[in-house]
Amino acid sequence: MEKVYSKKENCSGCSACYNACPTKAIHMEPDEEGFLYPVIDESQCVDCRKCVNICPLIYEGNYKQKSEPEFLVAKHKSEEVLMSSTSGGAFTALSNAILREGGVIYGVDYDEEFRVLHKRTETVEGRNRMRVSKYVQSNMGNIFQQIQKDLLDKRTVLFTGTPCQAAGLRAYTRYSLLTENLYICDLICHSIPSPLVWEDYKKLLEKEHGGKLTNIQFRSKVIDWSRENSNKTFLYKTSNSEEVHNDERFYKLFFGKKTIMRPSCSECQFTDIHRASDITIADYWGIEKYAPEWMDAKGVSVILVNNEKGAKLLEKCTEELKYEKRPKEESLTEQQRLSEPTKFPEDRGKFWDDYRKHGFEYIVEQLPK
Ligand SMILES: Cc1cc2nc3c(=O)[nH]c(=O)nc-3n(C[C@H](O)[C@H](O)[C@H](O)COP(=O)(O)OP(=O)(O)OC[C@H]3O[C@@H](n4cnc5c(N)ncnc54)[C@H](O)[C@@H]3O)c2cc1C
């Protein structure tokens, strides 16, 4: 076997194949845009085709459920939680329910160099580090194997991640008889930015200010939670001063032209109300129009309850979370990523040519002022 995928658009980098390979013949390697792809070592491959057979982008139906979700508006009751979360704090309520039962949380954190990766935690402190959307594709490592081990040890597990990562976990646990204690939560995801651009961006901030980055805050709520204002505030600090900086270039680069998103995002199979997860969380955009009484400048969540397991998990959150049913049409109107993938700009190829030829700083100089 040569490759797990036929073209880059057909690999989301979920790492299910890497985690599942029985002979460890697969490793994940970054391409020239910094996205991880599976590479097969021919000498170790026994041609069992497990990698291809479980791949969520190849598997018919992509592990999505046929049932339609229930749509809810939700908000955490604690102001402190709202201010520490990207949306309405749904993740904190869901993860607290699992932690209270002695369970384990898998979510996205940083390492000591602010590289973005999936981690495992059993503590509130570890979970708190997973709060806030990090707009960079996370490195999944051997997370699915760790989850499998927890399930074998009869632990309850909550996994959170993008829709393709959630489908990857569904794929990895396809033959497992142990999934009763596994809860899968995904996000509505507009598309996922390049880890290479993130690395170069961090280096630029350190060059401009001196010192090492000590603090990063994506989509801060210092103005408010609205799409417009939270997307203006990328906050960070470096080691040589206590000053908090705000960099408006971040959103122009990371969201603006969608040139730095993973190729598979342009053909995403998961921009659908039929989900691979048990429960889906996101921002309740437009809530001020549909139910102004729910509007809160500190953040409001939409929750899609995708099956009975999702409903069971949500029931455990009533002490912390206020929620109520809403018509699905509201979210279908506001959330494009429930119906179609992100469209890439026609000059994506030129962008990456310029990046390779002239470097990252040239790219930043070209951003609209
Ligand atoms: C790349 C990306 C794109 C998104 N696109 C949309 C969108 O189009 N529309 C929308 O309404 N919402 C989108 N979201 C979701 C939204 O930003 C919030 O993450 C979500 O509402 C949860 O907020 P919260 O207040 O409940 O949780 P928080 O406490 O803010 O927790 C954040 C959660 O996101 C997970 N997470 C953080 N970074 C990543 C990452 N890089 N990859 C995978 N999981 C991550 C954490 O594990 C945690 O579960 C996106 C999130 C990400 C990471």
Tab-separated table of C-alpha atoms and ligand atoms in Angstrom:
chain	number	residue	atom	x	y	z
A	1	MET	CA	0.000	0.000	0.000
A	2	GLU	CA	1.297	3.428	-0.814
A	3	LYS	CA	-1.080	5.964	0.685
A	4	VAL	CA	-4.149	6.007	2.885
A	5	TYR	CA	-5.682	8.871	0.885
A	6	SER	CA	-5.860	9.608	-2.840
A	7	LYS	CA	-5.601	13.423	-2.711
A	8	LYS	CA	-5.068	15.950	0.078
A	9	GLU	CA	-8.724	16.980	0.110
A	10	ASN	CA	-9.480	13.389	1.176
A	11	CYS	CA	-7.463	13.472	4.393
A	12	SER	CA	-8.532	15.539	7.406
A	13	GLY	CA	-5.524	14.460	9.490
A	14	CYS	CA	-7.776	12.918	12.157
A	15	SER	CA	-5.103	10.262	12.833
A	16	ALA	CA	-7.536	7.337	13.099
A	17	CYS	CA	-5.407	5.347	10.616
A	18	TYR	CA	-2.199	6.130	12.505
A	19	ASN	CA	-3.766	5.065	15.810
A	20	ALA	CA	-5.318	1.910	14.352
A	21	CYS	CA	-2.429	0.478	12.324
A	22	PRO	CA	-1.685	-2.957	13.855
A	23	THR	CA	1.979	-2.944	12.777
A	24	LYS	CA	2.735	0.744	13.517
A	25	ALA	CA	3.580	1.164	9.836
A	26	ILE	CA	1.990	4.643	9.745
A	27	HIS	CA	3.413	7.877	11.054
A	28	MET	CA	2.017	11.408	10.690
A	29	GLU	CA	4.225	13.852	8.798
A	30	PRO	CA	3.740	17.566	8.129
A	31	ASP	CA	3.500	18.704	4.494
A	32	GLU	CA	4.881	22.040	3.227
A	33	GLU	CA	1.774	23.828	4.617
A	34	GLY	CA	2.355	22.292	8.080
A	35	PHE	CA	-0.646	19.923	8.052
A	36	LEU	CA	-0.123	16.343	9.215
A	37	TYR	CA	-0.718	13.448	6.793
A	38	PRO	CA	-0.283	9.695	7.280
A	39	VAL	CA	2.784	8.164	5.665
A	40	ILE	CA	3.093	4.385	5.332
A	41	ASP	CA	6.398	2.584	5.803
A	42	GLU	CA	6.133	-0.072	3.104
A	43	SER	CA	8.526	-2.390	4.892
A	44	GLN	CA	6.168	-2.661	7.882
A	45	CYS	CA	2.839	-2.610	6.044
A	46	VAL	CA	1.091	-6.006	5.904
A	47	ASP	CA	-1.554	-4.705	3.502
A	48	CYS	CA	-4.427	-5.392	5.942
A	49	ARG	CA	-6.120	-2.194	4.686
A	50	LYS	CA	-7.461	-1.364	8.133
A	51	CYS	CA	-6.352	2.258	7.641
A	52	VAL	CA	-8.387	2.627	4.462
A	53	ASN	CA	-11.346	0.667	5.753
A	54	ILE	CA	-11.890	2.818	8.838
A	55	CYS	CA	-11.004	6.236	7.321
A	56	PRO	CA	-14.001	8.492	8.062
A	57	LEU	CA	-13.633	10.300	4.739
A	58	ILE	CA	-13.734	7.031	2.791
A	59	TYR	CA	-16.262	5.079	4.880
A	60	GLU	CA	-19.728	5.356	3.368
A	61	GLY	CA	-21.867	7.755	5.391
A	62	ASN	CA	-18.784	9.096	7.204
A	63	TYR	CA	-20.073	7.700	10.538
A	64	LYS	CA	-22.817	10.349	10.566
A	65	GLN	CA	-26.108	9.470	12.225
A	66	LYS	CA	-29.367	9.445	10.294
A	67	SER	CA	-31.367	11.065	13.096
A	68	GLU	CA	-31.797	14.843	13.283
A	69	PRO	CA	-30.582	16.673	16.375
A	70	GLU	CA	-32.557	18.790	18.779
A	71	PHE	CA	-31.359	22.397	18.831
A	72	LEU	CA	-30.986	24.243	22.141
A	73	VAL	CA	-29.833	27.629	23.343
A	74	ALA	CA	-27.655	27.350	26.452
A	75	LYS	CA	-25.646	29.439	28.850
A	76	HIS	CA	-23.508	28.605	31.829
A	77	LYS	CA	-24.889	30.097	35.063
A	78	SER	CA	-21.460	31.316	36.224
A	79	GLU	CA	-20.181	34.649	34.942
A	80	GLU	CA	-16.609	33.556	35.612
A	81	VAL	CA	-17.095	30.479	33.400
A	82	LEU	CA	-18.641	32.574	30.623
A	83	MET	CA	-15.679	34.951	30.681
A	84	SER	CA	-13.221	32.029	30.512
A	85	SER	CA	-14.987	30.309	27.600
A	86	THR	CA	-15.305	31.119	23.916
A	87	SER	CA	-19.087	30.797	23.702
A	88	GLY	CA	-21.635	30.162	26.459
A	89	GLY	CA	-19.526	27.766	28.532
A	90	ALA	CA	-21.253	24.540	27.403
A	91	PHE	CA	-17.923	22.671	27.401
A	92	THR	CA	-17.315	23.456	31.092
A	93	ALA	CA	-20.754	22.146	32.091
A	94	LEU	CA	-20.399	18.952	30.009
A	95	SER	CA	-16.888	18.250	31.242
A	96	ASN	CA	-17.779	18.963	34.885
A	97	ALA	CA	-20.518	16.327	34.637
A	98	ILE	CA	-17.898	13.779	33.566
A	99	LEU	CA	-15.266	14.913	36.110
A	100	ARG	CA	-17.836	14.652	38.936
A	101	GLU	CA	-18.249	10.966	38.055
A	102	GLY	CA	-14.496	10.380	38.157
A	103	GLY	CA	-14.198	10.445	34.366
A	104	VAL	CA	-11.545	11.642	31.953
A	105	ILE	CA	-11.614	14.602	29.559
A	106	TYR	CA	-9.854	14.811	26.192
A	107	GLY	CA	-9.602	18.262	24.651
A	108	VAL	CA	-7.271	20.814	23.137
A	109	ASP	CA	-4.485	22.503	25.090
A	110	TYR	CA	-1.016	23.924	24.384
A	111	ASP	CA	2.423	22.522	25.114
A	112	GLU	CA	5.148	24.736	26.651
A	113	GLU	CA	5.814	26.331	23.232
A	114	PHE	CA	2.102	27.084	22.616
A	115	ARG	CA	1.882	24.335	20.020
A	116	VAL	CA	-1.740	23.167	19.827
A	117	LEU	CA	-2.438	19.553	20.701
A	118	HIS	CA	-5.009	17.174	22.154
A	119	LYS	CA	-4.445	16.185	25.770
A	120	ARG	CA	-5.962	13.984	28.448
A	121	THR	CA	-6.917	15.242	31.904
A	122	GLU	CA	-8.698	14.113	35.036
A	123	THR	CA	-8.505	17.477	36.817
A	124	VAL	CA	-10.402	20.763	36.776
A	125	GLU	CA	-7.104	22.629	36.219
A	126	GLY	CA	-6.277	20.496	33.173
A	127	ARG	CA	-9.794	20.971	31.823
A	128	ASN	CA	-9.604	24.731	32.324
A	129	ARG	CA	-6.582	24.833	30.008
A	130	MET	CA	-8.737	23.195	27.328
A	131	ARG	CA	-11.234	26.039	27.471
A	132	VAL	CA	-11.251	28.555	24.612
A	133	SER	CA	-11.107	27.739	20.895
A	134	LYS	CA	-7.570	27.570	19.584
A	135	TYR	CA	-7.775	28.331	15.889
A	136	VAL	CA	-5.060	25.956	14.766
A	137	GLN	CA	-5.281	22.267	13.828
A	138	SER	CA	-4.396	20.221	16.905
A	139	ASN	CA	-1.916	17.369	16.850
A	140	MET	CA	-3.876	14.275	17.912
A	141	GLY	CA	-0.866	12.044	18.613
A	142	ASN	CA	-1.949	8.669	19.990
A	143	ILE	CA	-5.023	10.123	21.714
A	144	PHE	CA	-7.400	7.467	20.348
A	145	GLN	CA	-5.212	4.714	21.812
A	146	GLN	CA	-5.245	6.509	25.178
A	147	ILE	CA	-9.048	6.727	25.026
A	148	GLN	CA	-9.253	3.026	24.250
A	149	LYS	CA	-7.133	2.293	27.304
A	150	ASP	CA	-9.369	4.438	29.517
A	151	LEU	CA	-12.446	2.632	28.196
A	152	LEU	CA	-10.782	-0.727	28.896
A	153	ASP	CA	-10.169	0.508	32.452
A	154	LYS	CA	-13.924	1.224	32.649
A	155	ARG	CA	-13.435	4.985	32.879
A	156	THR	CA	-16.060	7.379	31.536
A	157	VAL	CA	-14.559	9.514	28.771
A	158	LEU	CA	-15.565	12.812	27.176
A	159	PHE	CA	-13.774	13.630	23.914
A	160	THR	CA	-14.041	17.106	22.403
A	161	GLY	CA	-12.741	18.154	19.001
A	162	THR	CA	-13.594	19.169	15.467
A	163	PRO	CA	-16.238	17.182	13.532
A	164	CYS	CA	-13.592	15.296	11.520
A	165	GLN	CA	-11.704	14.383	14.700
A	166	ALA	CA	-14.976	13.190	16.274
A	167	ALA	CA	-15.644	11.039	13.204
A	168	GLY	CA	-12.062	9.753	13.443
A	169	LEU	CA	-12.740	8.581	16.991
A	170	ARG	CA	-16.010	6.968	15.872
A	171	ALA	CA	-13.980	5.205	13.183
A	172	TYR	CA	-11.267	4.087	15.582
A	173	THR	CA	-13.817	2.682	18.071
A	174	ARG	CA	-15.946	1.122	15.323
A	175	TYR	CA	-15.311	-2.458	16.405
A	176	SER	CA	-15.012	-1.701	20.100
A	177	LEU	CA	-17.514	-3.176	22.530
A	178	LEU	CA	-16.511	-0.607	25.122
A	179	THR	CA	-18.120	2.579	23.865
A	180	GLU	CA	-20.946	2.706	26.416
A	181	ASN	CA	-18.870	5.043	28.598
A	182	LEU	CA	-17.620	7.183	25.715
A	183	TYR	CA	-19.203	10.578	25.033
A	184	ILE	CA	-18.174	12.382	21.851
A	185	CYS	CA	-18.665	16.144	21.616
A	186	ASP	CA	-17.782	18.091	18.475
A	187	LEU	CA	-17.876	21.765	17.512
A	188	ILE	CA	-19.454	23.428	14.535
A	189	CYS	CA	-16.233	24.170	12.668
A	190	HIS	CA	-15.733	26.744	9.937
A	191	SER	CA	-12.353	25.169	8.861
A	192	ILE	CA	-8.961	24.627	10.471
A	193	PRO	CA	-5.818	26.806	10.090
A	194	SER	CA	-2.271	25.629	9.444
A	195	PRO	CA	0.074	24.774	12.340
A	196	LEU	CA	3.016	26.056	10.229
A	197	VAL	CA	1.492	29.531	9.931
A	198	TRP	CA	0.837	29.455	13.688
A	199	GLU	CA	4.515	28.627	14.358
A	200	ASP	CA	5.691	31.462	12.099
A	201	TYR	CA	3.170	33.866	13.593
A	202	LYS	CA	4.357	33.152	17.169
A	203	LYS	CA	7.984	33.694	16.084
A	204	LEU	CA	7.034	37.045	14.559
A	205	LEU	CA	5.338	38.222	17.778
A	206	GLU	CA	8.421	37.217	19.785
A	207	LYS	CA	10.672	39.021	17.300
A	208	GLU	CA	8.571	42.181	17.454
A	209	HIS	CA	8.352	42.313	21.254
A	210	GLY	CA	11.371	40.379	22.437
A	211	GLY	CA	11.123	37.577	24.994
A	212	LYS	CA	9.019	34.430	24.785
A	213	LEU	CA	5.249	34.268	24.575
A	214	THR	CA	3.805	33.716	28.051
A	215	ASN	CA	0.090	34.130	27.450
A	216	ILE	CA	-2.301	33.862	24.502
A	217	GLN	CA	-6.004	34.592	24.334
A	218	PHE	CA	-7.930	33.859	21.139
A	219	ARG	CA	-11.286	35.620	20.754
A	220	SER	CA	-11.139	37.442	24.045
A	221	LYS	CA	-14.363	38.950	25.375
A	222	VAL	CA	-12.765	42.199	26.588
A	223	ILE	CA	-15.118	44.158	24.289
A	224	ASP	CA	-17.910	41.564	24.129
A	225	TRP	CA	-18.756	38.125	22.708
A	226	SER	CA	-20.250	39.366	19.406
A	227	ARG	CA	-18.750	37.866	16.251
A	228	GLU	CA	-17.430	41.265	15.190
A	229	ASN	CA	-15.824	42.276	18.470
A	230	SER	CA	-14.470	38.962	19.712
A	231	ASN	CA	-12.769	38.538	16.343
A	232	LYS	CA	-10.910	41.818	16.904
A	233	THR	CA	-9.207	40.775	20.080
A	234	PHE	CA	-6.291	38.388	19.898
A	235	LEU	CA	-4.424	39.106	23.153
A	236	TYR	CA	-0.929	38.007	24.151
A	237	LYS	CA	1.953	38.761	26.499
A	238	THR	CA	5.684	38.126	26.242
A	239	SER	CA	8.199	37.408	28.991
A	240	ASN	CA	9.873	40.809	28.957
A	241	SER	CA	6.848	42.869	30.014
A	242	GLU	CA	3.512	42.664	31.805
A	243	GLU	CA	1.839	44.590	29.005
A	244	VAL	CA	-1.055	42.832	27.247
A	245	HIS	CA	-0.884	43.318	23.478
A	246	ASN	CA	-3.727	43.014	20.979
A	247	ASP	CA	-2.968	42.034	17.392
A	248	GLU	CA	-5.684	42.682	14.814
A	249	ARG	CA	-3.550	41.032	12.091
A	250	PHE	CA	-4.366	37.641	13.609
A	251	TYR	CA	-7.945	37.478	12.363
A	252	LYS	CA	-7.074	38.930	8.961
A	253	LEU	CA	-4.539	36.156	8.552
A	254	PHE	CA	-6.283	33.248	10.259
A	255	PHE	CA	-9.892	33.886	9.179
A	256	GLY	CA	-9.780	36.613	6.557
A	257	LYS	CA	-9.030	34.889	3.257
A	258	LYS	CA	-9.214	31.238	4.231
A	259	THR	CA	-5.940	30.656	2.395
A	260	ILE	CA	-4.365	28.912	5.357
A	261	MET	CA	-7.082	26.336	5.974
A	262	ARG	CA	-6.523	22.603	5.496
A	263	PRO	CA	-7.332	21.440	1.936
A	264	SER	CA	-9.888	18.880	3.190
A	265	CYS	CA	-11.947	21.715	4.740
A	266	SER	CA	-12.974	22.810	1.231
A	267	GLU	CA	-14.671	19.423	0.726
A	268	CYS	CA	-15.673	18.835	4.346
A	269	GLN	CA	-18.125	15.940	4.717
A	270	PHE	CA	-19.243	17.118	8.161
A	271	THR	CA	-20.933	20.430	7.367
A	272	ASP	CA	-24.217	18.752	8.073
A	273	ILE	CA	-26.858	18.567	10.799
A	274	HIS	CA	-26.379	14.781	10.775
A	275	ARG	CA	-23.401	14.460	13.080
A	276	ALA	CA	-20.921	11.733	13.980
A	277	SER	CA	-20.889	12.975	17.608
A	278	ASP	CA	-23.330	12.595	20.508
A	279	ILE	CA	-23.510	16.320	21.162
A	280	THR	CA	-22.351	19.432	19.261
A	281	ILE	CA	-21.503	22.837	20.732
A	282	ALA	CA	-20.961	26.241	19.093
A	283	ASP	CA	-21.815	29.944	19.308
A	284	TYR	CA	-25.500	30.868	19.187
A	285	TRP	CA	-25.029	33.515	16.518
A	286	GLY	CA	-28.151	35.632	15.947
A	287	ILE	CA	-29.703	34.886	19.342
A	288	GLU	CA	-30.287	38.629	19.853
A	289	LYS	CA	-32.781	38.527	16.934
A	290	TYR	CA	-34.528	35.269	17.733
A	291	ALA	CA	-34.711	35.295	21.528
A	292	PRO	CA	-33.328	38.595	22.887
A	293	GLU	CA	-34.017	37.463	26.448
A	294	TRP	CA	-31.158	34.947	25.981
A	295	MET	CA	-28.676	37.475	24.606
A	296	ASP	CA	-25.629	37.950	26.818
A	297	ALA	CA	-22.532	39.956	25.885
A	298	LYS	CA	-20.497	37.347	27.785
A	299	GLY	CA	-21.505	34.538	25.424
A	300	VAL	CA	-24.304	32.164	24.444
A	301	SER	CA	-24.003	28.570	23.178
A	302	VAL	CA	-25.992	26.535	20.716
A	303	ILE	CA	-26.147	22.823	21.557
A	304	LEU	CA	-27.183	20.092	19.126
A	305	VAL	CA	-28.321	17.000	20.977
A	306	ASN	CA	-27.588	14.342	18.388
A	307	ASN	CA	-28.776	11.186	20.123
A	308	GLU	CA	-29.912	9.703	23.445
A	309	LYS	CA	-26.400	9.653	24.820
A	310	GLY	CA	-26.069	13.384	24.157
A	311	ALA	CA	-29.398	13.920	25.953
A	312	LYS	CA	-28.206	11.812	28.885
A	313	LEU	CA	-25.033	13.880	29.217
A	314	LEU	CA	-26.935	17.153	29.021
A	315	GLU	CA	-29.329	16.049	31.767
A	316	LYS	CA	-26.334	15.815	34.090
A	317	CYS	CA	-25.635	19.537	33.531
A	318	THR	CA	-28.867	21.129	34.757
A	319	GLU	CA	-27.302	22.561	37.918
A	320	GLU	CA	-24.767	24.565	35.941
A	321	LEU	CA	-26.360	25.153	32.584
A	322	LYS	CA	-29.544	26.978	31.606
A	323	TYR	CA	-30.978	25.703	28.323
A	324	GLU	CA	-34.124	25.608	26.208
A	325	LYS	CA	-35.205	24.189	22.818
A	326	ARG	CA	-35.039	26.433	19.742
A	327	PRO	CA	-36.125	25.940	16.113
A	328	LYS	CA	-33.389	24.410	13.956
A	329	GLU	CA	-33.976	27.038	11.242
A	330	GLU	CA	-32.263	29.693	13.384
A	331	SER	CA	-28.975	27.831	13.427
A	332	LEU	CA	-29.309	26.722	9.821
A	333	THR	CA	-29.608	30.401	8.860
A	334	GLU	CA	-26.687	31.596	10.992
A	335	GLN	CA	-24.263	28.689	10.735
A	336	GLN	CA	-23.110	28.096	7.174
A	337	ARG	CA	-20.991	25.185	8.355
A	338	LEU	CA	-24.182	23.194	9.047
A	339	SER	CA	-24.898	23.102	5.314
A	340	GLU	CA	-21.777	23.692	3.199
A	341	PRO	CA	-17.984	23.684	3.427
A	342	THR	CA	-15.808	26.786	3.409
A	343	LYS	CA	-15.027	28.106	-0.069
A	344	PHE	CA	-11.339	28.667	-0.675
A	345	PRO	CA	-10.139	31.757	-2.576
A	346	GLU	CA	-8.934	31.203	-6.131
A	347	ASP	CA	-5.488	32.582	-5.287
A	348	ARG	CA	-4.781	29.985	-2.579
A	349	GLY	CA	-2.031	28.469	-4.754
A	350	LYS	CA	-0.373	31.865	-5.259
A	351	PHE	CA	-0.540	32.556	-1.507
A	352	TRP	CA	1.437	29.407	-0.748
A	353	ASP	CA	3.879	30.082	-3.615
A	354	ASP	CA	4.530	33.537	-2.117
A	355	TYR	CA	4.888	32.004	1.334
A	356	ARG	CA	7.554	29.595	0.084
A	357	LYS	CA	9.361	32.170	-2.063
A	358	HIS	CA	9.246	35.270	0.136
A	359	GLY	CA	8.543	33.974	3.647
A	360	PHE	CA	5.978	34.676	6.336
A	361	GLU	CA	6.866	38.310	7.007
A	362	TYR	CA	6.182	39.173	3.361
A	363	ILE	CA	2.740	37.535	3.719
A	364	VAL	CA	1.990	39.636	6.788
A	365	GLU	CA	3.057	42.829	4.976
A	366	GLN	CA	0.481	42.055	2.245
A	367	LEU	CA	-2.450	41.896	4.720
A	368	PRO	CA	-5.097	44.612	4.248
A	369	LYS	CA	-4.399	47.585	6.559
B	1	LIG	C1	-11.244	25.700	14.555
B	1	LIG	C2	-12.587	26.030	15.161
B	1	LIG	C3	-13.605	26.515	14.345
B	1	LIG	C4	-14.861	26.836	14.880
B	1	LIG	N1	-15.858	27.285	14.060
B	1	LIG	C5	-17.065	27.635	14.576
B	1	LIG	C6	-18.119	28.114	13.738
B	1	LIG	O1	-17.974	28.225	12.521
B	1	LIG	N2	-19.306	28.457	14.339
B	1	LIG	C7	-19.498	28.355	15.672
B	1	LIG	O2	-20.561	28.720	16.162
B	1	LIG	N3	-18.539	27.850	16.481
B	1	LIG	C8	-17.331	27.491	15.965
B	1	LIG	N4	-16.355	26.964	16.784
B	1	LIG	C9	-16.719	26.592	18.168
B	1	LIG	C10	-16.665	27.705	19.186
B	1	LIG	O3	-15.589	28.582	18.892
B	1	LIG	C11	-16.461	27.129	20.606
B	1	LIG	O4	-15.320	26.285	20.618
B	1	LIG	C12	-17.581	26.273	21.096
B	1	LIG	O5	-18.802	26.988	21.060
B	1	LIG	C13	-17.339	25.832	22.548
B	1	LIG	O6	-17.395	26.958	23.360
B	1	LIG	P1	-17.663	26.801	24.917
B	1	LIG	O7	-17.848	28.172	25.478
B	1	LIG	O8	-18.749	25.799	25.168
B	1	LIG	O9	-16.331	26.066	25.370
B	1	LIG	P2	-14.851	26.537	25.698
B	1	LIG	O10	-14.697	26.468	27.187
B	1	LIG	O11	-14.468	27.759	25.012
B	1	LIG	O12	-14.047	25.250	25.140
B	1	LIG	C14	-13.480	25.138	23.894
B	1	LIG	C15	-13.666	23.725	23.383
B	1	LIG	O13	-13.112	23.654	22.082
B	1	LIG	C16	-12.153	22.592	22.002
B	1	LIG	N5	-11.099	23.088	21.132
B	1	LIG	C17	-10.342	24.197	21.326
B	1	LIG	N6	-9.483	24.361	20.292
B	1	LIG	C18	-9.696	23.322	19.448
B	1	LIG	C19	-9.078	22.932	18.233
B	1	LIG	N7	-8.088	23.609	17.654
B	1	LIG	N8	-9.535	21.805	17.643
B	1	LIG	C20	-10.512	21.056	18.207
B	1	LIG	N9	-11.132	21.400	19.357
B	1	LIG	C21	-10.734	22.520	19.971
B	1	LIG	C22	-11.691	22.352	23.426
B	1	LIG	O14	-11.230	21.028	23.601
B	1	LIG	C23	-12.963	22.638	24.209
B	1	LIG	O15	-13.794	21.515	24.205
B	1	LIG	C24	-15.084	26.664	16.273
B	1	LIG	C25	-14.048	26.199	17.093
B	1	LIG	C26	-12.805	25.869	16.561
B	1	LIG	C27	-11.702	25.355	17.461
